[in-house]
mmCIF file of C-alpha atoms and ligand atoms in Angstrom:
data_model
loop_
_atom_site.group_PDB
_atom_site.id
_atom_site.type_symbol
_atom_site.label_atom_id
_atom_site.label_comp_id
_atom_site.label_asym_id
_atom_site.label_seq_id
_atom_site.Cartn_x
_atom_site.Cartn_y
_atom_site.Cartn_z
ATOM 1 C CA UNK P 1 20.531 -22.112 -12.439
ATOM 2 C CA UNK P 2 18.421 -19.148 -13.250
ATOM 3 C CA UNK P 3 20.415 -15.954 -14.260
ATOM 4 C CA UNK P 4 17.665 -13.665 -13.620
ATOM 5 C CA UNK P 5 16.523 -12.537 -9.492
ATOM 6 C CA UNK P 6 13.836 -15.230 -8.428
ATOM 7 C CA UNK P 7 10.343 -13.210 -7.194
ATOM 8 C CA UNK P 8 8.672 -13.935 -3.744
ATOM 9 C CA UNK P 9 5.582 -11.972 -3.256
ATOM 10 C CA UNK P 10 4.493 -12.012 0.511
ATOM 11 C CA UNK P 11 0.742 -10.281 0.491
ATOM 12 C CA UNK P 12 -1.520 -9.604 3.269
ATOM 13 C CA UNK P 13 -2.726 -7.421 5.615
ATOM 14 C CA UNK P 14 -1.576 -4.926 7.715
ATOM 15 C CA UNK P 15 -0.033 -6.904 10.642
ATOM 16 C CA UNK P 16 -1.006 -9.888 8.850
ATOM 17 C CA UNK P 17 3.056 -11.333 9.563
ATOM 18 C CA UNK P 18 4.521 -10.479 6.284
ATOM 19 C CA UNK P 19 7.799 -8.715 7.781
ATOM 20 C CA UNK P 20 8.130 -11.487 10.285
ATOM 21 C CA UNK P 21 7.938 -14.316 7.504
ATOM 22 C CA UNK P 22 10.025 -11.844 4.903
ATOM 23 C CA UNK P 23 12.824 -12.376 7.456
ATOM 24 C CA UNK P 24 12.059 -15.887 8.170
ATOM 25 C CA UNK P 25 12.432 -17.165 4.604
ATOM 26 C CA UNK P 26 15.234 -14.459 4.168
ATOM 27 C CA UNK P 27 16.969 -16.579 7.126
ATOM 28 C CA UNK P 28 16.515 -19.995 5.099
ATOM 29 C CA UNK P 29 17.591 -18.154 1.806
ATOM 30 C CA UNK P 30 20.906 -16.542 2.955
ATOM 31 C CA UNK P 31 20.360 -12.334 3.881
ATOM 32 C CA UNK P 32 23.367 -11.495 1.380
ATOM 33 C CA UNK P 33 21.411 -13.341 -1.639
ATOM 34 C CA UNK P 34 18.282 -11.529 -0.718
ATOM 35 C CA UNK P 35 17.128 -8.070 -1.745
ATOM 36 C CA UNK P 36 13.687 -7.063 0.673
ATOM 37 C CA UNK P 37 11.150 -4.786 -1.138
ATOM 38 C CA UNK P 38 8.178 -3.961 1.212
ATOM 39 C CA UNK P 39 5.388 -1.761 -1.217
ATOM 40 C CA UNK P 40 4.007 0.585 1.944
ATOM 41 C CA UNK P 41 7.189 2.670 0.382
ATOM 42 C CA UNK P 42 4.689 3.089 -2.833
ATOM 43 C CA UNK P 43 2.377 5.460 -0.718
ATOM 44 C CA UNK P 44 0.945 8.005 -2.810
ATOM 45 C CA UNK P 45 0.448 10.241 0.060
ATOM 46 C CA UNK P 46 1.959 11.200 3.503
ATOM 47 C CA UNK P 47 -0.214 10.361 6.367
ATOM 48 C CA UNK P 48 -1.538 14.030 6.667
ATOM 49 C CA UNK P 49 -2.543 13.932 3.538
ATOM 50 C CA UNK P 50 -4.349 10.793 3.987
ATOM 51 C CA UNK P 51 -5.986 12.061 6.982
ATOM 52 C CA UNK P 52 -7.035 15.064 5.150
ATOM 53 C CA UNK P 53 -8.931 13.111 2.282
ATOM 54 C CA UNK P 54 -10.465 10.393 4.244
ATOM 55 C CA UNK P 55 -8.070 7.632 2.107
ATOM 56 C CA UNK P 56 -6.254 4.614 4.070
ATOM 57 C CA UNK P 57 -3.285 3.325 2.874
ATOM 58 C CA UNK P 58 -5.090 0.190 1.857
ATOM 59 C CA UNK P 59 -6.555 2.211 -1.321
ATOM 60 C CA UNK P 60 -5.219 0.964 -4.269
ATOM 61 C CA UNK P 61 -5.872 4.966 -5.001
ATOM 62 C CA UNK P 62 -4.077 5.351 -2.110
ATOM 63 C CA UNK P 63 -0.838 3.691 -3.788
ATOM 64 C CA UNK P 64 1.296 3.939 -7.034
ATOM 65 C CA UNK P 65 0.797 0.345 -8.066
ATOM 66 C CA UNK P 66 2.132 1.490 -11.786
ATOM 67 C CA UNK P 67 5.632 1.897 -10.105
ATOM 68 C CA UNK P 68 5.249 -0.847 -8.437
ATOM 69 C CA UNK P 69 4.841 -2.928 -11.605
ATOM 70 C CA UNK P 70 7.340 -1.186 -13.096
ATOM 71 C CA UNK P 71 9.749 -1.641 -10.593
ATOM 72 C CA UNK P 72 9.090 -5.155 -10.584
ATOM 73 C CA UNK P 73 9.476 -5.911 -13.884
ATOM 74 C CA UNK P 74 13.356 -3.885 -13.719
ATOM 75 C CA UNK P 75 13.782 -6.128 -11.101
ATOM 76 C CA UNK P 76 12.861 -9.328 -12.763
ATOM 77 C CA UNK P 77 15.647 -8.389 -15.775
ATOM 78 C CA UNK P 78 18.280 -7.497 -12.694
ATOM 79 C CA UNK P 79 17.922 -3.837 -13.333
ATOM 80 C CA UNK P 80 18.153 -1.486 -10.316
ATOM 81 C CA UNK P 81 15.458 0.810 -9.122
ATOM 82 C CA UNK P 82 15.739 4.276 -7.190
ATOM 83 C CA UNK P 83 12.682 2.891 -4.504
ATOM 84 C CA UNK P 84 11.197 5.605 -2.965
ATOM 85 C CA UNK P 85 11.280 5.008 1.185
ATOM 86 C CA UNK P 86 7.795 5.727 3.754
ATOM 87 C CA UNK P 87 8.663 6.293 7.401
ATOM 88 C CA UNK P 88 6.801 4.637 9.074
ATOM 89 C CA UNK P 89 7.865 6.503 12.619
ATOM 90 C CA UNK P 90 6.998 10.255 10.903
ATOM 91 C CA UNK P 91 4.896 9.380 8.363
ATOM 92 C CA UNK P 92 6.212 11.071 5.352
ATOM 93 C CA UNK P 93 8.854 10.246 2.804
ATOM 94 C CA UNK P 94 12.831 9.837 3.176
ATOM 95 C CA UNK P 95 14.740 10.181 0.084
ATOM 96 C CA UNK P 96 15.137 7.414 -2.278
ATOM 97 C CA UNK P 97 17.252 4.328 -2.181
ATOM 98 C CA UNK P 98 18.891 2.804 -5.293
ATOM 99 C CA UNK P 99 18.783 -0.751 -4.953
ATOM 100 C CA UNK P 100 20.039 -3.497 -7.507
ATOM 101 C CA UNK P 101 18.398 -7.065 -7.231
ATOM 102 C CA UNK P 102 20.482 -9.832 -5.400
ATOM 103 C CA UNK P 103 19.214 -13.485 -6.872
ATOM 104 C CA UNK P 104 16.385 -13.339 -4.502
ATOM 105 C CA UNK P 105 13.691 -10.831 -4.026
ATOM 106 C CA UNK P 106 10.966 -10.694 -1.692
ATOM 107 C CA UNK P 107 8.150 -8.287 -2.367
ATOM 108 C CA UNK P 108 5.649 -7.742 1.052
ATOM 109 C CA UNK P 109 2.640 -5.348 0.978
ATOM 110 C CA UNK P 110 -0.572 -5.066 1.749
ATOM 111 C CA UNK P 111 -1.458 -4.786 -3.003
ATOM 112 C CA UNK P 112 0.757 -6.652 -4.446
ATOM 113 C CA UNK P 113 -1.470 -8.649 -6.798
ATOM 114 C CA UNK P 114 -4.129 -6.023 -7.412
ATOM 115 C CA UNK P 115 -3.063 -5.760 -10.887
ATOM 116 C CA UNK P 116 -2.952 -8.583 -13.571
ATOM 117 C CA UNK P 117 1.306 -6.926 -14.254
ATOM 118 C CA UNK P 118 1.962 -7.200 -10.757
ATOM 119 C CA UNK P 119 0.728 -10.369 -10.893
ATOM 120 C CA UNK P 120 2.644 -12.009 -13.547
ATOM 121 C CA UNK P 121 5.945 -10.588 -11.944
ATOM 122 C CA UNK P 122 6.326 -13.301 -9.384
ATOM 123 C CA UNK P 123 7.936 -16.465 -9.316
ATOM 124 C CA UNK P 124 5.591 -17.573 -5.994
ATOM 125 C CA UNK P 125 2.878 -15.726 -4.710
ATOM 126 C CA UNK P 126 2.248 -16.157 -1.081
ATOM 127 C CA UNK P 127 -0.867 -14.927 0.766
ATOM 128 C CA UNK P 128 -0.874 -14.550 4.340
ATOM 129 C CA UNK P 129 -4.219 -15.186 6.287
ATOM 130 C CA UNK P 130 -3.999 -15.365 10.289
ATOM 131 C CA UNK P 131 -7.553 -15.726 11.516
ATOM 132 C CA UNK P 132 -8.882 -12.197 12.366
ATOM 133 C CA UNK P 133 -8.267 -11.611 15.965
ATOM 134 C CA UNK P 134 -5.046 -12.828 15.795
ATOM 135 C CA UNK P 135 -3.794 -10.274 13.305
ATOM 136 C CA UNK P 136 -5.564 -7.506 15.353
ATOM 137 C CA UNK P 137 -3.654 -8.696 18.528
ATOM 138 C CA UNK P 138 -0.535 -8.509 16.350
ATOM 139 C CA UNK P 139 -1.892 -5.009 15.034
ATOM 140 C CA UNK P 140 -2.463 -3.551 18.299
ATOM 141 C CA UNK P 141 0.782 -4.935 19.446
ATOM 142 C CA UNK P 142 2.744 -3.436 16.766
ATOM 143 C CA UNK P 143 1.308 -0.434 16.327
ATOM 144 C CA UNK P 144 1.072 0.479 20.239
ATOM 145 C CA UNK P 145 5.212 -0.730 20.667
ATOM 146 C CA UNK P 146 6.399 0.621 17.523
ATOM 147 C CA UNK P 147 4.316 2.734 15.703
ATOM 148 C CA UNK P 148 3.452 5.260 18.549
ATOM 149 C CA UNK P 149 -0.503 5.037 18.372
ATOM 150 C CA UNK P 150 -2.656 4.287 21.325
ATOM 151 C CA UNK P 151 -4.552 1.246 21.545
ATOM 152 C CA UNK P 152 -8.061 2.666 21.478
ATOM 153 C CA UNK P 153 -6.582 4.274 18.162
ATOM 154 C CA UNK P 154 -5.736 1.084 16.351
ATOM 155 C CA UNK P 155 -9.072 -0.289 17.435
ATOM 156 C CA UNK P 156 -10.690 2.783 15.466
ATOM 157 C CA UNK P 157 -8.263 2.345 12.526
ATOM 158 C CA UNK P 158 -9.184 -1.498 12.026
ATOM 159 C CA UNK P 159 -12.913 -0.783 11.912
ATOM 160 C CA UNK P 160 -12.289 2.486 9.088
ATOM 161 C CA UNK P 161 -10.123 -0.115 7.450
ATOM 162 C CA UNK P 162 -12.806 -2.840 7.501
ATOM 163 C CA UNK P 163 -14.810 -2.152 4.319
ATOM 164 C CA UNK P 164 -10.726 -1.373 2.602
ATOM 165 C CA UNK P 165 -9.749 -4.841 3.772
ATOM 166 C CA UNK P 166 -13.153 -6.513 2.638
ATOM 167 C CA UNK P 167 -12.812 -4.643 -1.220
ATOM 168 C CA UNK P 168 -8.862 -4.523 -1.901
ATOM 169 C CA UNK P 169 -7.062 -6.908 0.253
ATOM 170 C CA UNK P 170 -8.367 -9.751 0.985
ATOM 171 C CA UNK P 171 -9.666 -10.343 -2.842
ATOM 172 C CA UNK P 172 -6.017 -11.008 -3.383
ATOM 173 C CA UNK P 173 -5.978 -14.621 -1.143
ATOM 174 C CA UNK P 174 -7.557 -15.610 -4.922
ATOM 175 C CA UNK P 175 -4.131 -15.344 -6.755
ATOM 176 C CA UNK P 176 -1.750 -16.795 -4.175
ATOM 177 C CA UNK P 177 0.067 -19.981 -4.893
ATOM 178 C CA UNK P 178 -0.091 -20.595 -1.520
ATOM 179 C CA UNK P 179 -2.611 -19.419 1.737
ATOM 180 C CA UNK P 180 -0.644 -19.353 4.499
ATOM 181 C CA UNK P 181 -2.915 -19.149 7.738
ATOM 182 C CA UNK P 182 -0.878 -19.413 11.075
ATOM 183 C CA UNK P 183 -2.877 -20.008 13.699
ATOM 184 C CA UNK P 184 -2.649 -20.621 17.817
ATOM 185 C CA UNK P 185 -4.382 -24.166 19.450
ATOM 186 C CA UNK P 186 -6.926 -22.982 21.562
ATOM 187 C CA UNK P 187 -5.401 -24.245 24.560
ATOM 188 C CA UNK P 188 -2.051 -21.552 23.956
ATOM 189 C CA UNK P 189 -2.712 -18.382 23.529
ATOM 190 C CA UNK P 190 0.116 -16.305 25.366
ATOM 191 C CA UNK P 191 1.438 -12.766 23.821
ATOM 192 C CA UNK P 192 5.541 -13.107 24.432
ATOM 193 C CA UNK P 193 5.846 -17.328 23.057
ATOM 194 C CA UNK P 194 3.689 -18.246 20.651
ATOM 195 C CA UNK P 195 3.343 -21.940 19.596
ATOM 196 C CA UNK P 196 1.712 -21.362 16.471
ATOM 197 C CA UNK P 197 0.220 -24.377 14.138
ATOM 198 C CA UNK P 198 -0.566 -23.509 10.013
ATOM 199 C CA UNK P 199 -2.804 -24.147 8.060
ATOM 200 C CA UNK P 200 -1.392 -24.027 4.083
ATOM 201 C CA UNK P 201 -3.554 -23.822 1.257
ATOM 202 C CA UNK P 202 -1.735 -25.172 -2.002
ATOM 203 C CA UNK P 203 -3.071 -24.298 -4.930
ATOM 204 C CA UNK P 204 -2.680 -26.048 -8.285
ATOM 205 C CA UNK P 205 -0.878 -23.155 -10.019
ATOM 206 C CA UNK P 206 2.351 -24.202 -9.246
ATOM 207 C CA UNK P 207 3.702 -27.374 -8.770
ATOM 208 C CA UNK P 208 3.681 -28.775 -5.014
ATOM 209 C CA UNK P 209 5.994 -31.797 -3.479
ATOM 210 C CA UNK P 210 4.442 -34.411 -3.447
ATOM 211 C CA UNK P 211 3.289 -35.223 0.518
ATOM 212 C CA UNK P 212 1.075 -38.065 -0.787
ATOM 213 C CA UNK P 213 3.603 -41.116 0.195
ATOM 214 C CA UNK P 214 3.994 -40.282 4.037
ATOM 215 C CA UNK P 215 0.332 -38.757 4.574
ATOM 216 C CA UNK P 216 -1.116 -41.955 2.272
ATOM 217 C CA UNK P 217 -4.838 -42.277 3.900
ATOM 218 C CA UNK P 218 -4.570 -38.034 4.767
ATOM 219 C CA UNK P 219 -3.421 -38.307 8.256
ATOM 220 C CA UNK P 220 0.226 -38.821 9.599
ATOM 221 C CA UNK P 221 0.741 -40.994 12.824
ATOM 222 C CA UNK P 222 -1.713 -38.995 15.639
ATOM 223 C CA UNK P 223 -3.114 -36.829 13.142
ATOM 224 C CA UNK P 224 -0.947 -34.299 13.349
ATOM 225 C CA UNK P 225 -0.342 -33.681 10.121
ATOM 226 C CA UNK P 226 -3.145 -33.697 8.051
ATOM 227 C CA UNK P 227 -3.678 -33.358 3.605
ATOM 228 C CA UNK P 228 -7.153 -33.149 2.325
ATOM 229 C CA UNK P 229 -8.979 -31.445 -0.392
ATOM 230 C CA UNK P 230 -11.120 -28.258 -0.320
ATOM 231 C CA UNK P 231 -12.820 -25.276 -1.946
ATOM 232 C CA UNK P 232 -10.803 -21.888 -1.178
ATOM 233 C CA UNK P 233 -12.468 -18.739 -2.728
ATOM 234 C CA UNK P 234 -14.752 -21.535 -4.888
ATOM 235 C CA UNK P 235 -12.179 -23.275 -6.031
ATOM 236 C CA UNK P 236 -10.615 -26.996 -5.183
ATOM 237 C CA UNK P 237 -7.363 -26.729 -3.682
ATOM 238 C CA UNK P 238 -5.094 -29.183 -1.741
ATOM 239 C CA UNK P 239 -4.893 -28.264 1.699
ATOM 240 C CA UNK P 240 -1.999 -29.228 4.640
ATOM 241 C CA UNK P 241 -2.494 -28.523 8.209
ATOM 242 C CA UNK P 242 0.055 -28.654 11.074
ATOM 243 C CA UNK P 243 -0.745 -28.968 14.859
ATOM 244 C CA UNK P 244 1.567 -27.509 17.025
ATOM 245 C CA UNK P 245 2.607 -30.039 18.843
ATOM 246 C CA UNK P 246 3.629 -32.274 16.069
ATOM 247 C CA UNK P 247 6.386 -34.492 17.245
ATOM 248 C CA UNK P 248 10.272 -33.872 15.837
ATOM 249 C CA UNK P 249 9.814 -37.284 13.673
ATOM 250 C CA UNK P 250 6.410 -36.275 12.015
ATOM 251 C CA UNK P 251 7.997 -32.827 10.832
ATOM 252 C CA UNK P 252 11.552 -35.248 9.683
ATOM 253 C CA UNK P 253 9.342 -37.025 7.474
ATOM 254 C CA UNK P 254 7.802 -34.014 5.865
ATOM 255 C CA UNK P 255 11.524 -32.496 5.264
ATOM 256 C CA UNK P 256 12.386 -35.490 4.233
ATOM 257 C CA UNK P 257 9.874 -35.580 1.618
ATOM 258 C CA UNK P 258 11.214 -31.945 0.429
ATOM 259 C CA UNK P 259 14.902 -32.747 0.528
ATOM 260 C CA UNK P 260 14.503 -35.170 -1.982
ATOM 261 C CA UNK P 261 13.395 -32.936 -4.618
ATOM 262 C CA UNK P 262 15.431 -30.415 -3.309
ATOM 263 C CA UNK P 263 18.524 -32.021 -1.683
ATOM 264 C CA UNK P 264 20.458 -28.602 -1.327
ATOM 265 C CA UNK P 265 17.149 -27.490 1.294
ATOM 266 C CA UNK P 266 18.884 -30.305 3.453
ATOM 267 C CA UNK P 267 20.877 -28.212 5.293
ATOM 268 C CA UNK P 268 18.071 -25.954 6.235
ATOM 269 C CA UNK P 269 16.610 -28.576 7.730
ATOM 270 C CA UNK P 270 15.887 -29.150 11.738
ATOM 271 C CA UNK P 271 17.280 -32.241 10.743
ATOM 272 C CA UNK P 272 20.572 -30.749 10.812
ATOM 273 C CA UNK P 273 19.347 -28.930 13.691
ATOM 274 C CA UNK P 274 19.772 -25.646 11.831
ATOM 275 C CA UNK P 275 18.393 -23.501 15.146
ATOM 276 C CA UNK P 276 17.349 -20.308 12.768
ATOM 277 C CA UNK P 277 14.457 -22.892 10.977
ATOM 278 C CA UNK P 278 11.418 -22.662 12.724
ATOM 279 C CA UNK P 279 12.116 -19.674 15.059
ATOM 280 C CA UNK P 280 11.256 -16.206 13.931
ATOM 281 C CA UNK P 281 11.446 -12.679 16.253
ATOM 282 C CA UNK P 282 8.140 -11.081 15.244
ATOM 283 C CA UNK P 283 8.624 -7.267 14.906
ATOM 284 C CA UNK P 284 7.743 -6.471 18.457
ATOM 285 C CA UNK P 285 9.787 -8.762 19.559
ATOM 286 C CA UNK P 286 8.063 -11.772 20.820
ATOM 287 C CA UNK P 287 9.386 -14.950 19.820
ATOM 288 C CA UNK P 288 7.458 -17.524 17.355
ATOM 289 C CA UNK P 289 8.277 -21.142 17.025
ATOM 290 C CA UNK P 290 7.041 -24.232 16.173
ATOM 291 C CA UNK P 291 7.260 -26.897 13.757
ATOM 292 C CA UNK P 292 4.651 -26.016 11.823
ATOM 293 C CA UNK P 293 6.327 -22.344 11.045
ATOM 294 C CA UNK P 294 10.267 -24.531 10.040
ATOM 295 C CA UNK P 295 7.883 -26.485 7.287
ATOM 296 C CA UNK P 296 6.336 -22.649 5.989
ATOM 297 C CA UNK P 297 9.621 -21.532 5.654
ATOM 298 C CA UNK P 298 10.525 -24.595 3.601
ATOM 299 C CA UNK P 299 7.871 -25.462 1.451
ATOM 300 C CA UNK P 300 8.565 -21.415 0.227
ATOM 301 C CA UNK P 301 11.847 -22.675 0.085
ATOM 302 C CA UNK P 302 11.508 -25.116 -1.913
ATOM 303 C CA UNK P 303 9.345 -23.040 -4.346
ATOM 304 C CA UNK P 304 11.850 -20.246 -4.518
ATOM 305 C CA UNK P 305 15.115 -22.941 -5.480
ATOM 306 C CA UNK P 306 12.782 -24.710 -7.418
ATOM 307 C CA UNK P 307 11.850 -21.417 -9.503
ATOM 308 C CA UNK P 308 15.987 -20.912 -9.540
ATOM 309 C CA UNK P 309 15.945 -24.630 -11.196
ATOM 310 C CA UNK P 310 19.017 -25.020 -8.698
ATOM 311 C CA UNK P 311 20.183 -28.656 -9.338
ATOM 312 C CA UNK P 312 21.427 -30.870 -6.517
ATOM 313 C CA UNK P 313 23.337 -29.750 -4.145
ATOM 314 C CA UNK P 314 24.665 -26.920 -6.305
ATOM 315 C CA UNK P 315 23.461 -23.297 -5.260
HETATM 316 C C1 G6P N 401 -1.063 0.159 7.790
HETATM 317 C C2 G6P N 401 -0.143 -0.742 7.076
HETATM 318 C C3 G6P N 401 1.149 -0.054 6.877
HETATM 319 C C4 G6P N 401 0.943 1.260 6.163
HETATM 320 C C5 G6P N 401 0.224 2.088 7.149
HETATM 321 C C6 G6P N 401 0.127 3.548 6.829
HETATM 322 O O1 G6P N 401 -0.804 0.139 9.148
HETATM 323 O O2 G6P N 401 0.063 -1.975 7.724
HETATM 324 O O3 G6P N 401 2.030 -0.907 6.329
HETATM 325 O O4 G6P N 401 2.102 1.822 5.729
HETATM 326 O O5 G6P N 401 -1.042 1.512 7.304
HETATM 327 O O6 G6P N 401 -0.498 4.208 7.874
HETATM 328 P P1 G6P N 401 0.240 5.112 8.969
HETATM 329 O O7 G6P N 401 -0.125 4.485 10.266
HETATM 330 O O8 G6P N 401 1.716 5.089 8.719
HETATM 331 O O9 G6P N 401 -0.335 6.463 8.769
#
């Protein structure tokens, strides 16, 4: 077992899911092994000061990514950091927090692989990409419930963002071990329950399990499950997509398939009827769930325990 905190980095953009997964895999991991870093607390400036220079938080000007490397590699050795803290309901800074690593840490932010340091930090580097109008649903939703701002006023922040998200964000999808893209069937689209299906780009820079032995000719029994090959940002990656409505039995075999690299993930499993897998409380509220969202949380899993080299059923 690895003596050092294991490194999740959850990147995407704003409203893009990353607190909502953060907490999901947090669930799967255990909350008392699991320290939560999110980098909007890295803001350079307060939002008045960001109004008054025409800067959005998505700058990487906009952000002190040097801390945040720093602070990740304390982190990495088990060292504690004084993290500085953005309020998100004034918009300016509390004092700082010390924090000291637990054996798992999840960093979320919108730039958390804009530098080659960052970069190397992590253990698995997730990237989060719902199709566009999804995340500005979620945007609007979030922002309007919890954040105070009008919708008309969110609408006018995502188009100033646009050319920020074009340049500095969504560059980032390059460096992610795996694309995670969540997305609704077209024939369910309602605000409070959303049944989502995923689409999970795997990319050869860390090892995946091996899905080849149940999904043999690239479809699983109805189709529901799907592996094939494609380019992502120009190059070939592995790609995994989940309907759904797959059936209890199609998502067994896939856990199946993971528990027997990873036997101690068995009792995460829906399997075992574990009732947190698969079921996540977005941050307004509404509740997610589907199949597709219990094999997310763990295939990350799986990479995080794997990263831990924890051995059987030992934790
Ligand atoms: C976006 C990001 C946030 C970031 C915020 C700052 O909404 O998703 O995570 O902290 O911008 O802007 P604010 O609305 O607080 O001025």
């Amino acid at each position: 077992m690895s003596h050092r905190p294991i490194i999740l980095g959850i990147v995407g953009d704003s409203a893009a899911g990353k607190t909502t997964l953060t907490r999901g895999i947090a669930q799967v991991l255990g909350e008392n092994d699991v320290t939560v870093i999110c980098t909007d607390d890295y803001h350079r400036y307060d939002r008045k000061q960001r109004a008054e220079l025409g800067i959005s938080a998505l700058h990487p000007d906009c952000n002190y990514l040097d801390i945040i490397q720093q602070h990740l590699s304390l982190l990495r050795t088990g060292q504690p950091i004084l993290k500085p803290i953005y309020n998100h309901s004034s918009g300016t800074f509390d004092p700082p927090e010390y924090i000291k690593p637990k054996r798992f840490v999840i960093v979320e932010g919108l730039l958390g692989y804009a530098t080659r340091g960052m970069r190397d930090s992590y253990d698995v580097k997730v990237y989060l990409a719902p199709p566009e109008d999804l995340r500005h649903t979620w945007k609007i939703n979030r922002d309007t419930r919890k954040r105070g701002y009008t919708r008309e006023q969110v609408i006018k922040q995502i188009q100033q963002r646009e050319s920020d998200s074009e340049a500095f964000i969504r560059p980032q999808r390059q460096w992610a071990d795996v694309v995670v893209s969540f997305y609704p069937p077209s024939d369910n689209l309602t605000q409070d329950e959303l049944l989502l299906a995923v689409r999970l780009v795997l990319r050869p820079t860390i090892p995946h399990p091996d899905f080849s032995s149940i999904i043999g000719d690239g479809e699983h029994a109805g189709g529901a499950v799907r592996l094939g090959l494609d380019r992502d940002m120009g190059k070939p990656v592995d790609v995994m997509e989940i309907d759904a409505h797959a059936t209890a039995e199609q998502v067994r075999d896939l856990e199946r398939s993971l528990c027997q690299e990873v036997p101690y993930l068995g009792q995460f499993c829906s399997l075992e009827g574990n009732p947190g897998i698969g079921k996540l409380i977005g941050t307004t509220g509404e509740t997610l769930q589907s199949y597709p969202l219990a094999i997310t949380q763990l295939l990350i899993t799986y990479h995080m325990l794997k990263a831990a080299n924890v051995s059987a059923n030992v934790a």
